[in-house]
């Protein structure tokens, strides 16, 4: 049994993590702490892997403590920039067997979609991204769509694929979507939807479409569990859940 | 057997019409004329229904001749504005049993899609249109998509449906598509595609999607044949193939 | 304000109805009763429209009481066969202004899908139904899919459409789905899905696809509210929510 | 310029290959032969890579000649079983720098779909395959769909994924499709379609769908060109175009 500590256990994601780990046959929650609880609870409980869904203001302190105490870390909290990653790397330097995963997205389908899009990119003349979300979303396009577009763009550039064909000369403003690097992204906001994304690739005579539908926050849990099981096998700092997957 | 005359018979669409009528069990081509042939060929051949796929510069002359000679007309040529329709109506006034159909689109799936979109519009909070075409297309959005958006917008207005929910405050230019009246339209240009359209409706807990895929010019022929069979039963001027369908 | 009484108010659907009516600007719940409460609560509260989501064993008694007391009825309970409908019709005979709606499905998207499928059926050579549900579902195909297939089959028969083309000579058992009348239905059971249906129509050169995704029980509420608002305007017995819609 | 010889150049696929190679900037057709032409034409023309779309009765003779004469081979002809592959391997043994590719499918989208399905398989509870073809197809399911199902089944078995959840107790015969190993496959035959496939994966809260639409025989040509460019870099016998792709 993997001994798991959940940091931010009373938050929405943290609470889901507690439930998911407890339902898993090979892991157990031995510590579930939140803002008011001391980090020493983790060491006292003998935590092997800590899962952190907190916020940018406290996550670095949590990580410093865990690394110092030889606890592997799975982190879904956002806000990691270059300086933070450097600091984390320096903390990890004297701990060659310790693993830390920072992942922006634990939905396995989102991770697979992005990776497949990246792999397919160089084989097609055209690629565009459609993302569809509930109408309460504040930004367009979604971060995942923009990231997917960037991966496609970079893969095409690396392979020397020429610019996409597009004869449009008369465009009503916005019809052709927004450009993320050189990939078009289209954002729909539809009542009743949750979070959905479709990447469409095409060349003469055929198209390939990769669609991900995320219907519930529960969809992140298989990815969190996968990370909990794999983190000890991947020493050092890993960015993105795909690093733990066979892709 | 319905005696059909094809005007513009050497054009791409006209040639398809000749083939389609000849393959039909209940109609036959008795005259197939093009730019250099006299219109009198139609009357000499005893044409009952003329099908016109020519161009805006000649179609009015063709129609004047046909109406004067009691030939029903099925017209796929574009360029009909208010004054032209008025003139046509005046020609038809003394011919109470003669039918003329002017249709912008003979693809039955496109006609059904637009009609269904119009019918569904007032029952949903949100509606957006995605159209996907080959990258040689010059304009965005497509005429059919813009027309569909207009039908949805008008149906919502007529039923007093409130504005669509949309909390977007941070939009990268063009991400949310273009507005046709108050309906968002998104245009993709993908190598390998032909002509495709998807209308997405949504409200709390459910979505409805109507998709039309047009893969070949042949897809217009069932609509042309339907019009050839129905035009004599619909005296006067009809606009749009849906007028001949049970919708 | 329409004065609504909810029968079966503590059931899953009944509780949703109470919430939805209370959130509506033009209706209010004046009585919410369940198994142990007397029906006279409805008359004492001055209920104009009763909504019944109970079970086949009690619904006839509820309806007899409501009709006798001039209360319009919206019924989502199942189990109505010929004899029950005849009895209901006889109760309604002396009440020319009273309306009763019996509807198997209040999801507007499902109602629209079925109606559109019925309207499109005669214009296409081929039509098949795919339904996709969560893997806890006990029967395959779903009742809605079977009903949709029957509507398509009957519309084709009424229009004299020839049998669908199908050259299959070597079929691995079950590959081509099950036949409902003469329409093929395919059932998928996929973890993560809720209730989804796709009807695919095709003819030379084009296809039309109508897809309905139902993600939440809440999706029935707009249909229930529509029925509550319309039932008084439709005297007599109506079967199916589409009777109250402009289709 | 890669010097290409096309064997079976007057067949449907061979003729497309000739056109595609001639349109490529880095390859040229220096020999195009068919049934009546001597194989020595290939050596006389200095062919570096031979492309064979012929039939099972002659392909082994063609390959024996090419291997003996140090010509790399790209083969789309079917009919390769164990004994044939062994014989080919023995011919190649004394030619350590010669490459031969045998590929059942040159559509890049089909190859990517299958590979992505194989990669995704172990991360999901449920997986089913839908294939949709024109109604003139003789067999169901399609070979590609059956192959995809087998890849999914084997990937799940290798990873120890438990059986898919499915509570169906009342199935109308065929509704749940056919089983290929333990993966359900559903075959639709729809007029207007060409060749399409959709793989649906799901787990609690999310689904992933991989769809491939093949609209034209031209869609095989980018794969053939990729093979022509890569075959010399992959000595020995390779089975499947994916061996030449970065997947």
XYZ file of C-alpha atoms in Angstrom, chain A residues 124-127 165 200-208, chain B residues 132-136 188-196 211 213-216, chain D residues 194 196 212-219 222:
44
model
C -1.018 16.547 -42.309
C -1.381 19.663 -44.447
C -4.039 21.222 -42.208
C -4.813 21.249 -38.488
C -3.310 25.941 -47.404
C -9.111 18.146 -36.891
C -6.272 17.154 -39.213
C -6.599 16.819 -42.969
C -4.815 16.146 -46.192
C -5.959 15.209 -49.681
C -8.561 12.483 -49.345
C -8.654 11.965 -45.576
C -9.128 13.575 -42.184
C -8.263 12.523 -38.647
C -15.851 23.108 -42.411
C -14.721 23.339 -46.035
C -11.762 22.556 -48.308
C -9.035 25.234 -48.173
C -9.690 26.479 -51.725
C -12.574 25.732 -40.588
C -10.558 25.196 -43.767
C -9.108 21.710 -43.830
C -7.427 19.899 -46.678
C -9.324 16.712 -47.532
C -12.745 18.058 -46.579
C -15.475 19.028 -49.048
C -18.437 20.897 -47.472
C -19.664 20.203 -43.947
C -24.542 17.826 -38.955
C -21.720 16.349 -44.788
C -21.720 17.004 -48.503
C -19.139 14.884 -50.278
C -20.020 15.223 -53.930
C -16.858 6.098 -48.206
C -14.867 5.919 -41.797
C -10.671 8.635 -39.292
C -12.532 9.647 -42.461
C -11.176 8.383 -45.750
C -12.848 10.081 -48.687
C -10.674 9.189 -51.652
C -8.109 6.642 -52.866
C -5.730 9.617 -53.108
C -5.465 9.411 -49.345
C 1.157 10.473 -48.870
